[in-house]
Amino acid sequence: MTEKDIIDTILTKHGREGTRLLQILREVQEALGWLSPPAITAIARGIGWPRAKVEATAAFYSFFHLRPRGKYCLLWSDNIIDRMQGSRELMHRLCEKLWLEPGRLSEDGLVFVHTTSDIGMGDQGPALLINYRVATAMTPERVDAMAELIRAQTPLAEWPAEWFAVADNVRKAGPLLSSFTPGSALRAALARGAEAQLAEIGASRLRGRGGAGFPTQRKWQACREAPLKEGQTRIVICNADEGEPGTFKDRLLLTRYADLVFEGMTIAAYVLGARKGFLYLRGEYRYLLEALDAKLDERRRAGLLGHAILGVADFDFDIEIHLGAGAYVCGEESALIESLEGKPGRPRVRPPFPVTHGYLEQPTIVNNVETFACVTRIAEHGAEWFARLGTPQSTGTKLFSVSGDVVRPGIYEYPFGTTVAEVLEAAGVAQCVQGVQVSGASGTTLTGDELSRRLCFEDVPTAGALMVFDCRRDMFEAARNFAHFFAHESCGFCTPCRVGTQVVARLMDKLAAGHGSQYDIQELSKLSRLMKNASHCGLGQTACNPIVDTLAKFRPAYERRLMTLDFVPAFDLDAELSQARQMTRRDDEAAHLFTAQG
Amino acid sequence: MSEKTTFWLDGAEIPFTAGQTLLEAARRAGHYIPHLCWHPDYKPHGSCKLCTVKVDGRFVSACTTLAQAGAHVENRTAELDDMRRTLLQLLFVEGNHFCPSCEKSGQCLLQATAYELGMMSPHFDHFFPNRPVDASHPEVMLDFNRCILCSLCEQAAKRDGKFTFVMGGRGMRGRRVILNSESGRLADTDFSSTDHAAHVCPVGVILKKRVGFAVPYGQRRYDQAPVSLLDVAEAIK
């Protein structure tokens, strides 16, 4: 088949729909290796979009390549937890073996090695994506073997299968993570009726599990009441773009409890009268796609999806899976909807909110994976049962993704209101705890003295990530890692976030290099305020949370890096000569400038 | 329902009609709210954030926020102008802005706004990005060194039914104007120098060739009066 035929087959498979653009781009790239200018032109013609719009989308997502990426593309997960597990050393080891630099395609066009944002394997790192397949638990031995396989150009299918194994690591299961008979909750919901089921959700006081904790019933009610225009339907979206560093609980739900999630979506469709649903699955979880598609088929065959569900006339609903392509910002609901429409994931100006103007301007709810799983349990066991768990304002149980310096990293299910100490005790902490990053990079940093704080909306709100740092760790490095994460993930729409995240990352590097002063710390505080107040969406507004928290609680980690209390420029004369030294292969004393900075 | 359709801007009472944004209503009433990506002929974009104001204690973009009766809006306060100065500085270090040799100097909204807000230096270290110049088109050249990503060229092209310019890519190092041709060159798009997009750029990216410096420095638009006066005068006339 020629390239043109390959592209044409993929376009036809997706009905030449622009809303399927991300899926088309991914499949074309999987087939051809990269997205060449003629390929972009052909796709644009195929879906009837202006070429520039297709390129605009392709250029937005980290996993789409407008330049060749080689036969092997290896992207190391670069969260602070992966780094603590030795990911950087392993990446450099691999690069040395292959004679290449991170971020640069090898001379022969064979291999590309670089970093990527957290891929959701914090409990089994160091992990990486090999041609967008997850590989876990890397060791120096595996890396050495990997270099050999690449040099010999061994096809990926012949690589050791155990490298690609993803463990569940369920350490403590509760009522959410228990056995389930597909269809049972949906039947209970149908028996109740749509309005009573919505009231049941209200009575359960269920709040969104994505972090913000918005009451689910209120969101659904608003969507249910939103007027429909001719030809419109209501839309149910499951946000499986689990991109918050340190979080991996949705991975487990989608691997082992997909029925809970899909059934929750179907119950939502019943309550709202929605006919269409989407699971927006982050690109990093590409490896789950086939199994999830098979699960949807199974549910269709069981009459739990499709036309006249469970024999109820007019109850038509189906779910499509859309894969993301490496963009944290798509976890923001309006950016996610933009992405579903085939566009760059740029958060919309709100209002209007998705509940009235969402996917293709239709009333839309977007809920977290875990929220839908809770909906299913509420339909199954009733609101009263659910509301008895947890605390008054945070009912139910919560899944926690625990990683970092613990003996047993993995998934823990506890009722809301459980203290950090209780979770850590179960996870096992060998050393003293210096800090815990709750709810990911944009969350809250707690010190070892705050472990009696409770995980719930009344105290420390959380989407479920706990990253643990013991006394050997450097909390400044955690904050610096997060600063680079946000600089990489900013969509670039608004000035404060686009440029602010970059300036902040650069200031953190300046401090790390030992060129910082009190002045730079003040600059960080000033930029934090600006970004919090002026940014367009939550990404920019929360990007400096870890810096504000660590500055307040771990200030010595910053101050011991300061050279002097006066201003010092970031510009380092000697460092500027490094390229000249590299070119002349000199490193002797005369090739260095010895300045005050060393 | 209250009959009153006014809000308060820095203590002044501003009348408005339903559906008007804070920025439109303020401007109509003779009050300047700094802005870069906003343009009276196009839908508000809300990306530059220069028009950030405080409504009853909450920060919002004045260009996308609808006026509400009785709201108390802070605009030219020390706090907000300080934020705006920092935003301008961020824009200056993000691109490559060499005002003294720029053909747009004196007619540039970015420069004029920086003067208005008393920005004395770029403050932050420059990023010195490597951005291309596109001189492929016979009549118009593009110097992306000066781009502030306002998206007005995209919107203006759409007015002519074209997609010459589309905002794409991600983050500071990726976000850019993407040209609608396989080569990525302006000459290979359907752009014409009579398009609305040819005249909309608030900074010096889209420049007509062979007419450079026709009006000497010192006699240009913002040499006559500050942007705060000109912007409002335009709205009232």
mmCIF file of C-alpha atoms in Angstrom, chain A residues 315-447:
data_model
loop_
_atom_site.group_PDB
_atom_site.id
_atom_site.type_symbol
_atom_site.label_atom_id
_atom_site.label_comp_id
_atom_site.label_asym_id
_atom_site.label_seq_id
_atom_site.Cartn_x
_atom_site.Cartn_y
_atom_site.Cartn_z
ATOM 1 C CA PHE A 315 -33.099 4.312 25.844
ATOM 2 C CA ASP A 316 -30.360 4.504 23.222
ATOM 3 C CA PHE A 317 -26.825 5.232 24.294
ATOM 4 C CA ASP A 318 -23.362 4.294 23.146
ATOM 5 C CA ILE A 319 -19.807 5.086 24.131
ATOM 6 C CA GLU A 320 -16.834 5.928 21.924
ATOM 7 C CA ILE A 321 -13.261 5.910 23.146
ATOM 8 C CA HIS A 322 -11.085 8.845 22.137
ATOM 9 C CA LEU A 323 -7.399 8.726 22.847
ATOM 10 C CA GLY A 324 -5.579 11.868 23.853
ATOM 11 C CA ALA A 325 -2.057 12.520 22.657
ATOM 12 C CA GLY A 326 0.034 13.828 25.509
ATOM 13 C CA ALA A 327 -1.450 17.043 26.841
ATOM 14 C CA TYR A 328 -2.062 17.510 30.574
ATOM 15 C CA VAL A 329 -4.266 20.550 29.981
ATOM 16 C CA CYS A 330 -6.899 18.287 28.376
ATOM 17 C CA GLY A 331 -7.788 17.197 31.907
ATOM 18 C CA GLU A 332 -9.532 20.582 32.140
ATOM 19 C CA GLU A 333 -13.062 19.821 31.004
ATOM 20 C CA SER A 334 -13.483 22.473 28.329
ATOM 21 C CA ALA A 335 -10.020 21.740 26.887
ATOM 22 C CA LEU A 336 -10.987 18.076 26.842
ATOM 23 C CA ILE A 337 -14.108 18.911 24.842
ATOM 24 C CA GLU A 338 -12.063 20.984 22.381
ATOM 25 C CA SER A 339 -9.793 17.979 21.975
ATOM 26 C CA LEU A 340 -12.783 15.682 21.370
ATOM 27 C CA GLU A 341 -13.804 18.051 18.586
ATOM 28 C CA GLY A 342 -10.420 17.552 16.922
ATOM 29 C CA LYS A 343 -8.933 20.839 18.011
ATOM 30 C CA PRO A 344 -5.963 21.879 20.170
ATOM 31 C CA GLY A 345 -6.841 21.366 23.843
ATOM 32 C CA ARG A 346 -7.278 24.972 24.772
ATOM 33 C CA PRO A 347 -9.583 25.760 27.695
ATOM 34 C CA ARG A 348 -12.621 27.733 26.604
ATOM 35 C CA VAL A 349 -13.766 31.074 27.900
ATOM 36 C CA ARG A 350 -16.464 30.308 30.472
ATOM 37 C CA PRO A 351 -19.381 30.946 30.780
ATOM 38 C CA PRO A 352 -21.005 29.319 28.909
ATOM 39 C CA PHE A 353 -20.242 26.133 30.808
ATOM 40 C CA PRO A 354 -20.191 22.645 29.271
ATOM 41 C CA VAL A 355 -23.458 21.706 31.015
ATOM 42 C CA THR A 356 -25.209 24.048 28.580
ATOM 43 C CA HIS A 357 -22.679 24.406 25.728
ATOM 44 C CA GLY A 358 -20.295 21.464 25.661
ATOM 45 C CA TYR A 359 -19.388 19.005 22.932
ATOM 46 C CA LEU A 360 -20.455 20.550 19.620
ATOM 47 C CA GLU A 361 -22.446 23.114 21.624
ATOM 48 C CA GLN A 362 -24.598 20.407 23.207
ATOM 49 C CA PRO A 363 -25.344 20.108 26.936
ATOM 50 C CA THR A 364 -22.519 17.974 28.313
ATOM 51 C CA ILE A 365 -21.368 16.542 31.601
ATOM 52 C CA VAL A 366 -17.724 15.703 32.173
ATOM 53 C CA ASN A 367 -16.988 13.527 35.189
ATOM 54 C CA ASN A 368 -13.963 11.727 36.502
ATOM 55 C CA VAL A 369 -13.526 7.956 36.048
ATOM 56 C CA GLU A 370 -13.865 7.353 39.777
ATOM 57 C CA THR A 371 -16.990 9.516 39.978
ATOM 58 C CA PHE A 372 -18.765 7.250 37.491
ATOM 59 C CA ALA A 373 -17.647 4.206 39.452
ATOM 60 C CA CYS A 374 -19.189 5.790 42.572
ATOM 61 C CA VAL A 375 -22.412 6.495 40.666
ATOM 62 C CA THR A 376 -22.676 2.799 39.889
ATOM 63 C CA ARG A 377 -22.185 1.853 43.527
ATOM 64 C CA ILE A 378 -24.798 4.410 44.619
ATOM 65 C CA ALA A 379 -27.306 3.011 42.129
ATOM 66 C CA GLU A 380 -26.501 -0.474 43.389
ATOM 67 C CA HIS A 381 -26.499 0.072 47.165
ATOM 68 C CA GLY A 382 -28.428 3.323 47.600
ATOM 69 C CA ALA A 383 -27.560 6.825 48.737
ATOM 70 C CA GLU A 384 -27.933 6.094 52.414
ATOM 71 C CA TRP A 385 -25.308 3.386 52.306
ATOM 72 C CA PHE A 386 -22.918 5.666 50.458
ATOM 73 C CA ALA A 387 -23.458 8.729 52.637
ATOM 74 C CA ARG A 388 -22.661 6.708 55.742
ATOM 75 C CA LEU A 389 -19.087 6.366 54.480
ATOM 76 C CA GLY A 390 -16.657 9.258 54.796
ATOM 77 C CA THR A 391 -17.403 12.640 56.337
ATOM 78 C CA PRO A 392 -20.483 14.905 56.156
ATOM 79 C CA GLN A 393 -19.122 17.006 53.292
ATOM 80 C CA SER A 394 -17.051 14.288 51.656
ATOM 81 C CA THR A 395 -19.111 11.134 51.455
ATOM 82 C CA GLY A 396 -17.944 7.761 50.230
ATOM 83 C CA THR A 397 -14.537 6.246 49.889
ATOM 84 C CA LYS A 398 -11.591 7.527 47.910
ATOM 85 C CA LEU A 399 -8.869 5.812 45.955
ATOM 86 C CA PHE A 400 -5.390 7.010 46.782
ATOM 87 C CA SER A 401 -2.402 6.560 44.499
ATOM 88 C CA VAL A 402 0.542 6.284 46.858
ATOM 89 C CA SER A 403 4.071 6.518 45.513
ATOM 90 C CA GLY A 404 7.552 7.671 46.473
ATOM 91 C CA ASP A 405 9.342 6.674 49.641
ATOM 92 C CA VAL A 406 6.993 3.967 50.868
ATOM 93 C CA VAL A 407 7.473 0.239 51.168
ATOM 94 C CA ARG A 408 4.252 -0.685 49.345
ATOM 95 C CA PRO A 409 3.394 1.851 46.635
ATOM 96 C CA GLY A 410 0.034 1.316 44.949
ATOM 97 C CA ILE A 411 -3.703 1.888 45.314
ATOM 98 C CA TYR A 412 -5.400 2.309 48.693
ATOM 99 C CA GLU A 413 -9.124 2.705 49.200
ATOM 100 C CA TYR A 414 -10.110 4.557 52.370
ATOM 101 C CA PRO A 415 -13.171 6.503 53.451
ATOM 102 C CA PHE A 416 -12.835 10.254 53.048
ATOM 103 C CA GLY A 417 -11.597 11.810 56.273
ATOM 104 C CA THR A 418 -8.815 9.280 56.787
ATOM 105 C CA THR A 419 -5.613 10.941 57.995
ATOM 106 C CA VAL A 420 -2.472 11.044 55.887
ATOM 107 C CA ALA A 421 -0.708 9.171 58.693
ATOM 108 C CA GLU A 422 -3.122 6.240 58.479
ATOM 109 C CA VAL A 423 -2.556 5.834 54.756
ATOM 110 C CA LEU A 424 1.188 6.118 55.179
ATOM 111 C CA GLU A 425 1.197 3.591 57.964
ATOM 112 C CA ALA A 426 -0.496 1.088 55.696
ATOM 113 C CA ALA A 427 1.915 1.914 52.889
ATOM 114 C CA GLY A 428 4.884 1.522 55.193
ATOM 115 C CA VAL A 429 7.432 4.248 55.660
ATOM 116 C CA ALA A 430 10.954 3.117 56.384
ATOM 117 C CA GLN A 431 12.467 6.529 57.056
ATOM 118 C CA CYS A 432 11.050 9.644 58.649
ATOM 119 C CA VAL A 433 8.654 11.547 56.403
ATOM 120 C CA GLN A 434 9.833 14.968 55.310
ATOM 121 C CA GLY A 435 6.919 15.916 53.096
ATOM 122 C CA VAL A 436 3.871 14.610 51.263
ATOM 123 C CA GLN A 437 2.639 16.119 48.018
ATOM 124 C CA VAL A 438 -1.133 15.676 48.089
ATOM 125 C CA SER A 439 -3.186 15.731 44.884
ATOM 126 C CA GLY A 440 -0.343 16.018 42.435
ATOM 127 C CA ALA A 441 1.845 18.837 41.221
ATOM 128 C CA SER A 442 -0.933 21.405 41.499
ATOM 129 C CA GLY A 443 -1.960 20.217 44.957
ATOM 130 C CA THR A 444 -0.808 20.842 48.502
ATOM 131 C CA THR A 445 2.593 20.141 50.053
ATOM 132 C CA LEU A 446 2.387 18.875 53.617
ATOM 133 C CA THR A 447 5.297 18.587 56.043
#
